[in-house]
mmCIF file of C-alpha atoms in Angstrom:
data_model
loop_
_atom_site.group_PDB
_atom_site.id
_atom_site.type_symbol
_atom_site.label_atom_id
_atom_site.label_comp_id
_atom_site.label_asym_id
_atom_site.label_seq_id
_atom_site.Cartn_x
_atom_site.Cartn_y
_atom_site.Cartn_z
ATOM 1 C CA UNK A 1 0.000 0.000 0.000
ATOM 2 C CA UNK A 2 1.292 3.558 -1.116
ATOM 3 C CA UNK A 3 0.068 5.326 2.271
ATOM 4 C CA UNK A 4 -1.987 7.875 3.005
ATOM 5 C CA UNK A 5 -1.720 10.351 0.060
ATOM 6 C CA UNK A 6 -1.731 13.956 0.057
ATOM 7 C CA UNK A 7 -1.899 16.591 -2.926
ATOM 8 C CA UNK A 8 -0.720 18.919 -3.482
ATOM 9 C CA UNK A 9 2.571 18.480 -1.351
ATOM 10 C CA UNK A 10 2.985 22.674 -1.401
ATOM 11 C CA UNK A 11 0.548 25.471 -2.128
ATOM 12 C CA UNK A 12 1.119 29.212 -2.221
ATOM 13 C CA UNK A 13 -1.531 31.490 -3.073
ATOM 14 C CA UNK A 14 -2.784 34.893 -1.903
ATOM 15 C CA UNK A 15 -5.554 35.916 0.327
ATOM 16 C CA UNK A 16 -8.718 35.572 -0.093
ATOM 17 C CA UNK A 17 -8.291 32.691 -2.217
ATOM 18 C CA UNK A 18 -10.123 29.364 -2.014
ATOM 19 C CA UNK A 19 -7.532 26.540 -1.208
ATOM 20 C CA UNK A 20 -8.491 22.574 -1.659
ATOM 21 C CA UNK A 21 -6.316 20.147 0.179
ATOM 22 C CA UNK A 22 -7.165 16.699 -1.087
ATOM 23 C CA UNK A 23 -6.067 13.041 0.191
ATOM 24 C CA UNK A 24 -6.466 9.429 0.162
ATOM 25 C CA UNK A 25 -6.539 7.058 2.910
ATOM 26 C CA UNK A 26 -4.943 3.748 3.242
ATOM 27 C CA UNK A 27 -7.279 1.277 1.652
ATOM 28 C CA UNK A 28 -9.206 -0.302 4.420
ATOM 29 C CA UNK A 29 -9.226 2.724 6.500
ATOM 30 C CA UNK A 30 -12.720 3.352 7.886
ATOM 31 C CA UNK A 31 -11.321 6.521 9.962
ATOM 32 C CA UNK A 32 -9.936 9.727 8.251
ATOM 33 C CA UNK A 33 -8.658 12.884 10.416
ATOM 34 C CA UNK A 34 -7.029 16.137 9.555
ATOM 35 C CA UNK A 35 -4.883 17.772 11.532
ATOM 36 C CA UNK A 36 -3.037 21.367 11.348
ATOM 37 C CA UNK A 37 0.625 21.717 12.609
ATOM 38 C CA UNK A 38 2.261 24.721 13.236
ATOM 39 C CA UNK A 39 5.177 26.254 15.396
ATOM 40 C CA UNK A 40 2.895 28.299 17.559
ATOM 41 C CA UNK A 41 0.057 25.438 18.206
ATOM 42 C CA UNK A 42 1.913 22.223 17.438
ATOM 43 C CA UNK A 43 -0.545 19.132 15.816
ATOM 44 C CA UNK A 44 -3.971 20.039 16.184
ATOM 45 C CA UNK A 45 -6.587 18.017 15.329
ATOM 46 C CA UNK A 46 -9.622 19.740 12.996
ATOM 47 C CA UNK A 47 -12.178 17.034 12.000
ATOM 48 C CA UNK A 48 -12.483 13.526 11.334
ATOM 49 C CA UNK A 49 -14.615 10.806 9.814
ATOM 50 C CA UNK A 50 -16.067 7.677 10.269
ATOM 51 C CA UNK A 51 -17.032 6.043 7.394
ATOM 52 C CA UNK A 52 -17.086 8.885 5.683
ATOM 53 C CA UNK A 53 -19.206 10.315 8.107
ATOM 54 C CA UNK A 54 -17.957 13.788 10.025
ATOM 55 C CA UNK A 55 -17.743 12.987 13.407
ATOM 56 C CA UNK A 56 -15.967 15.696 15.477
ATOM 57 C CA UNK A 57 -15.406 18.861 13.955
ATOM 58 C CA UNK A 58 -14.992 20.716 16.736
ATOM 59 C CA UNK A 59 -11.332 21.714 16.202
ATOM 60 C CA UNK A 60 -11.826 23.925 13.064
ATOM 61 C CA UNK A 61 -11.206 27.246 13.400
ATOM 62 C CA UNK A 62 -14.205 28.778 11.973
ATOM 63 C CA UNK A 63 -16.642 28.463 8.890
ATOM 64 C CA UNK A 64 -13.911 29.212 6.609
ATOM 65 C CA UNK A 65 -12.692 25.878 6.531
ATOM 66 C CA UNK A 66 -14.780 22.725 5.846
ATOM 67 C CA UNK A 67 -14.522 18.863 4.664
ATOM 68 C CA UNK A 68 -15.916 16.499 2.963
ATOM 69 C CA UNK A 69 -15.784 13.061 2.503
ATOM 70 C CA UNK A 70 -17.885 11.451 -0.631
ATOM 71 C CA UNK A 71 -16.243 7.935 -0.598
ATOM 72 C CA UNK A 72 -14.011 5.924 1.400
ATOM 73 C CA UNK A 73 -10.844 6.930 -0.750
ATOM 74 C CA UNK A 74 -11.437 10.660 -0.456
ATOM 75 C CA UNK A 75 -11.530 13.814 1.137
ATOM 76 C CA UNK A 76 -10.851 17.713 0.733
ATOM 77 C CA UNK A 77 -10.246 20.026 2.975
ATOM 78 C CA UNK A 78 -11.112 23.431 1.518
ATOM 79 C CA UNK A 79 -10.459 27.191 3.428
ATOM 80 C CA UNK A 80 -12.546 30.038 1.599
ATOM 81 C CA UNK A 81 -11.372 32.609 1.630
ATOM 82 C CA UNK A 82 -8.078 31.702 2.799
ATOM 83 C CA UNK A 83 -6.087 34.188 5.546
ATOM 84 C CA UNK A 84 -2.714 34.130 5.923
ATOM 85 C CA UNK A 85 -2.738 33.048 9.347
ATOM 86 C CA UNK A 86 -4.202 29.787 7.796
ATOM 87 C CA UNK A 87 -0.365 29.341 6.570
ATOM 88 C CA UNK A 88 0.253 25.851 7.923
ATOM 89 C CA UNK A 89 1.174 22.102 7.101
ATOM 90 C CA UNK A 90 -2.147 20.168 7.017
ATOM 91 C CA UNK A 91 -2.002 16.382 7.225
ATOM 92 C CA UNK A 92 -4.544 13.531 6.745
ATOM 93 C CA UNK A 93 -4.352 10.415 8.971
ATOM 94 C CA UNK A 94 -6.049 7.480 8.855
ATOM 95 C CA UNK A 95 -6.750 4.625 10.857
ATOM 96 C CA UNK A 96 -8.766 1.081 11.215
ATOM 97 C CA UNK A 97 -8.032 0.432 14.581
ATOM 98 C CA UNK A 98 -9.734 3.002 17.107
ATOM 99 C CA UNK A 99 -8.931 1.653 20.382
ATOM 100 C CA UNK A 100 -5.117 1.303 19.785
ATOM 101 C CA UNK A 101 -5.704 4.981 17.839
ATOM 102 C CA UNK A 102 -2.523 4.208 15.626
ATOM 103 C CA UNK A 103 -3.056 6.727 12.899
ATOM 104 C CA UNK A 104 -1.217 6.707 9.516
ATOM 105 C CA UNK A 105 -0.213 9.637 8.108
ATOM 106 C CA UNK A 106 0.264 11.422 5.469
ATOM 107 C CA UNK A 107 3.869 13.519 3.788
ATOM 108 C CA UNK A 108 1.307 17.009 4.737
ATOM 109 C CA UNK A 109 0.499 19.857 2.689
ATOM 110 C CA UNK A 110 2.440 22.780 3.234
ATOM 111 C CA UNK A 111 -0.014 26.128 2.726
ATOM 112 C CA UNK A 112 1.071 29.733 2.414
ATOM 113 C CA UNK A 113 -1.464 32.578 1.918
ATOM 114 C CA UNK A 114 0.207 35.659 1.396
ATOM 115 C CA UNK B 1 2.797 25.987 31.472
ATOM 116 C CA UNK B 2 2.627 26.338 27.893
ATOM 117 C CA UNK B 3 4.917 29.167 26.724
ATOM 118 C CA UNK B 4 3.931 31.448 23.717
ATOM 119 C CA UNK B 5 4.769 29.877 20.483
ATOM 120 C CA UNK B 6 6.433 26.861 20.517
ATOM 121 C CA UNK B 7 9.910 26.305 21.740
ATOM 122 C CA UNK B 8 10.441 22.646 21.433
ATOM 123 C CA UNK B 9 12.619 20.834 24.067
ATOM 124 C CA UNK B 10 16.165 19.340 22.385
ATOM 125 C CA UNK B 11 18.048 16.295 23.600
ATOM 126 C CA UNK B 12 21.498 16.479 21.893
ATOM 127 C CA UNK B 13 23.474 13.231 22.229
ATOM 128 C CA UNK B 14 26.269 11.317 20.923
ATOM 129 C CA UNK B 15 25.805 8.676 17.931
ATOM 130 C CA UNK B 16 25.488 5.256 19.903
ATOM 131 C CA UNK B 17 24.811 6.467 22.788
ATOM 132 C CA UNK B 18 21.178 5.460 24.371
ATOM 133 C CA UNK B 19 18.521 8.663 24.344
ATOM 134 C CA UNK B 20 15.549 9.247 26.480
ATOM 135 C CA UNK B 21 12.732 11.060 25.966
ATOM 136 C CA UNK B 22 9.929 12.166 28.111
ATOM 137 C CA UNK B 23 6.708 13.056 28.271
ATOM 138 C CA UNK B 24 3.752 13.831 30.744
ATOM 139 C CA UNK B 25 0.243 13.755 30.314
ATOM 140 C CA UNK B 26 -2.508 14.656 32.119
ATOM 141 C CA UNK B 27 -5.602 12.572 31.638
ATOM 142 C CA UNK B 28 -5.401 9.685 33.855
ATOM 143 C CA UNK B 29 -8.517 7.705 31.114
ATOM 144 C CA UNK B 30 -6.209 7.672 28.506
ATOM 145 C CA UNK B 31 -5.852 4.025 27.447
ATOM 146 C CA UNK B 32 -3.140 4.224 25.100
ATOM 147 C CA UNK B 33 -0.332 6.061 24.592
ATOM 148 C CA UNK B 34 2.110 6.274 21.379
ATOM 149 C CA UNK B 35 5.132 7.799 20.143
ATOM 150 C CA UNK B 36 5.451 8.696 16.619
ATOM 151 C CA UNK B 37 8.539 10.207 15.018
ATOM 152 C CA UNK B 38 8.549 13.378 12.653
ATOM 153 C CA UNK B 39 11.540 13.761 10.341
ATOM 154 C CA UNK B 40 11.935 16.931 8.812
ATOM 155 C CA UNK B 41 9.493 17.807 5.757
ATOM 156 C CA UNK B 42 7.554 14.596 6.627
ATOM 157 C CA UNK B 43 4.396 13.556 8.593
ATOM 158 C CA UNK B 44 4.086 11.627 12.159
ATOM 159 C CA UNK B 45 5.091 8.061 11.476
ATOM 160 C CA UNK B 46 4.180 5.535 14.309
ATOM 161 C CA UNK B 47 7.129 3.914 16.341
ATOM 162 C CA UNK B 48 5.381 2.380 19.327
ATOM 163 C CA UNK B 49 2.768 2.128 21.764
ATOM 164 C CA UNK B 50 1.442 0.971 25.213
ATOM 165 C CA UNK B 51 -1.926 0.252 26.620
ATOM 166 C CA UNK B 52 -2.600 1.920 30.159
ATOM 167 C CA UNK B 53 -2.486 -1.596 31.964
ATOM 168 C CA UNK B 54 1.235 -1.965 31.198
ATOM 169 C CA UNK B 55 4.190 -0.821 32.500
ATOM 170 C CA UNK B 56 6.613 -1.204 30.099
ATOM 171 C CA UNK B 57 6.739 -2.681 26.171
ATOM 172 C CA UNK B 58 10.169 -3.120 23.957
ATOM 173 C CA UNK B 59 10.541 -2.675 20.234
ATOM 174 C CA UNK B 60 13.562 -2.750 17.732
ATOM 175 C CA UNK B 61 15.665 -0.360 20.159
ATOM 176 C CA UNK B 62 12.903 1.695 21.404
ATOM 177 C CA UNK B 63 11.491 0.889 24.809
ATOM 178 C CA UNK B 64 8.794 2.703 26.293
ATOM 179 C CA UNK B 65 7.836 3.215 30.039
ATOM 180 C CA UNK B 66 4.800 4.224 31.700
ATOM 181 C CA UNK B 67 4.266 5.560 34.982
ATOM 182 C CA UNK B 68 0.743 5.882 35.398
ATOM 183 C CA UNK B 69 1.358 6.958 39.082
ATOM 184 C CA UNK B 70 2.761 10.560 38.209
ATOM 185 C CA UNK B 71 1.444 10.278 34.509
ATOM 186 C CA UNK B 72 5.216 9.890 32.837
ATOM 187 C CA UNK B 73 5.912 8.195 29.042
ATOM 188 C CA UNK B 74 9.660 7.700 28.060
ATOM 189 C CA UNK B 75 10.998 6.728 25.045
ATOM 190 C CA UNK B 76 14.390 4.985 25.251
ATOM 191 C CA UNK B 77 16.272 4.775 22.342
ATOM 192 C CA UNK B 78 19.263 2.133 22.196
ATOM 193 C CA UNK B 79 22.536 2.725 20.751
ATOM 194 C CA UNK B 80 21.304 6.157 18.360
ATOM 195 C CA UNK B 81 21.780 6.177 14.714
ATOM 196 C CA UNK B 82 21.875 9.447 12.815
ATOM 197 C CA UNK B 83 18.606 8.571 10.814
ATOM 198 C CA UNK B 84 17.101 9.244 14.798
ATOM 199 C CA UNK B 85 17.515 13.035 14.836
ATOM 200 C CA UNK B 86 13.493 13.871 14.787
ATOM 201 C CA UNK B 87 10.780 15.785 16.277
ATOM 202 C CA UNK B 88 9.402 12.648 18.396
ATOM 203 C CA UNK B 89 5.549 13.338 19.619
ATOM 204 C CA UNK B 90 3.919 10.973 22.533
ATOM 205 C CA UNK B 91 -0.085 10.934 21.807
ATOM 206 C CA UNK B 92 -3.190 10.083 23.885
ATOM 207 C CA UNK B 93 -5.794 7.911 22.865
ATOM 208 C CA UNK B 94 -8.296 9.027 25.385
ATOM 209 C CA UNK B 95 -11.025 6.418 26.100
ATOM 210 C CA UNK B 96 -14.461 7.843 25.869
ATOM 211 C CA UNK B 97 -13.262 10.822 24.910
ATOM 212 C CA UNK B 98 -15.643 13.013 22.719
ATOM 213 C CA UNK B 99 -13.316 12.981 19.933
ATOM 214 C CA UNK B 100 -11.127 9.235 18.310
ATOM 215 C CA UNK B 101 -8.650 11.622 17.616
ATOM 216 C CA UNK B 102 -4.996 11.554 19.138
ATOM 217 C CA UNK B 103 -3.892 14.174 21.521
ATOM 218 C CA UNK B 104 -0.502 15.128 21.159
ATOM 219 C CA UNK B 105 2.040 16.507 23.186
ATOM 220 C CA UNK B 106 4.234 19.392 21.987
ATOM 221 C CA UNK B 107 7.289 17.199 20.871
ATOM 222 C CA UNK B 108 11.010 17.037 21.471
ATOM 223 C CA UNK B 109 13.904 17.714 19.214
ATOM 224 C CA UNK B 110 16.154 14.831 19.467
ATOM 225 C CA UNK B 111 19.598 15.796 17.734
ATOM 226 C CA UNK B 112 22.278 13.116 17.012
ATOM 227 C CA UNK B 113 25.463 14.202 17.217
ATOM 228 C CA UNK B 114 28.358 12.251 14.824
#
């Protein structure tokens, strides 16, 4: 299996701009999460799903962002309008086994709004 | 407490020589508890994990200790190699917690010196 799958790998664009983060879970997988990292706030999680059902989205920062999930071998996250304070890496994890929470993740997507 | 951006603890230490990292949490229903490793430009990978009703579990030189009395993780790593010099994160997996997500701890720089 190639691993969780993230695209793109790097994305610069300017304010106000609508940004899609896209990725693919390990085959199997019947959790997906995303998660933000950055130097001031470390990992944070921002949603996840349950077969392909949002289950917690209670760590997004506000209605700008939002995800989706249409199958079990996608999902987007998409910021619009974008700020630059949403400059970040965003990774997508997933995982089959939810008591033992091992998550898989992906290489991230490194966002810069300008 | 948690300082203002994030200033991430480094361990510096000699190649070959054994490393330890810790970590505290504070939620005493966590029921697992895992260490993942985060090499530069790359996502969390999974090295190892324990369940709350053990003490201690060993991998291929990684060991990792609970103390479940003052809520203390360590990571020992045998005999360092340079591929070891990574962010290394322990995680929660809090049972019954509102969210399956991980909670992570801030991290720790470990730096291999030749």
């Amino acid at each position: 299996d190639a691993g969780v799958i993230q695209s793109p790998r790097h994305e610069v664009t300017e304010m106000g701009q609508e940004v899609t983060l896209r990725c693919k879970p390990i085959s199997g997988h019947d959790y997906l999460f995303w998660y933000r990292q950055t130097m001031m706030r470390g990992l944070e999680l921002l949603i996840y799903f349950n077969n392909n059902v949002p289950i917690d989205d209670s760590g997004m920062p506000e209605d700008r962002f939002s995800a989706k999930m249409p199958n079990a071998s996608f999902s987007t996250l998409k910021i619009q309008p974008s700020e630059p304070r949403d400059s970040a890496v965003y990774f997508c994890a997933s995982s089959f086994d939810r008591g033992r929470g091992i998550q898989y993740f992906g290489a991230g997507t490194r966002l810069s709004v300008l | 407490g948690e300082s203002v951006g994030l200033h991430l603890p480094t361990l510096s230490v000699q190649e070959g020589d054994n490393s330890i990292i810790n970590c505290a949490y504070s939620n005493s229903a966590s029921d697992y508890f895992i260490w993942y490793k985060q090499e530069s430009g790359k996502g969390p990978q999974f090295i190892i994990d324990i369940r709350s009703n053990m003490d201690k579990r060993q991998g291929q030189r990684v060991t990792v200790l609970l103390n479940k009395t003052v809520k203390h993780l360590s990571l020992q790593i045998a005999a360092t190699q340079p591929g070891d010099s990574a962010v290394y994160f322990c995680a929660e997996n809090i049972r019954g917690g509102g969210a399956d997500g991980l909670t992570f701890g801030k991290g720790t720089h470990l730096i291999i010196q030749p």
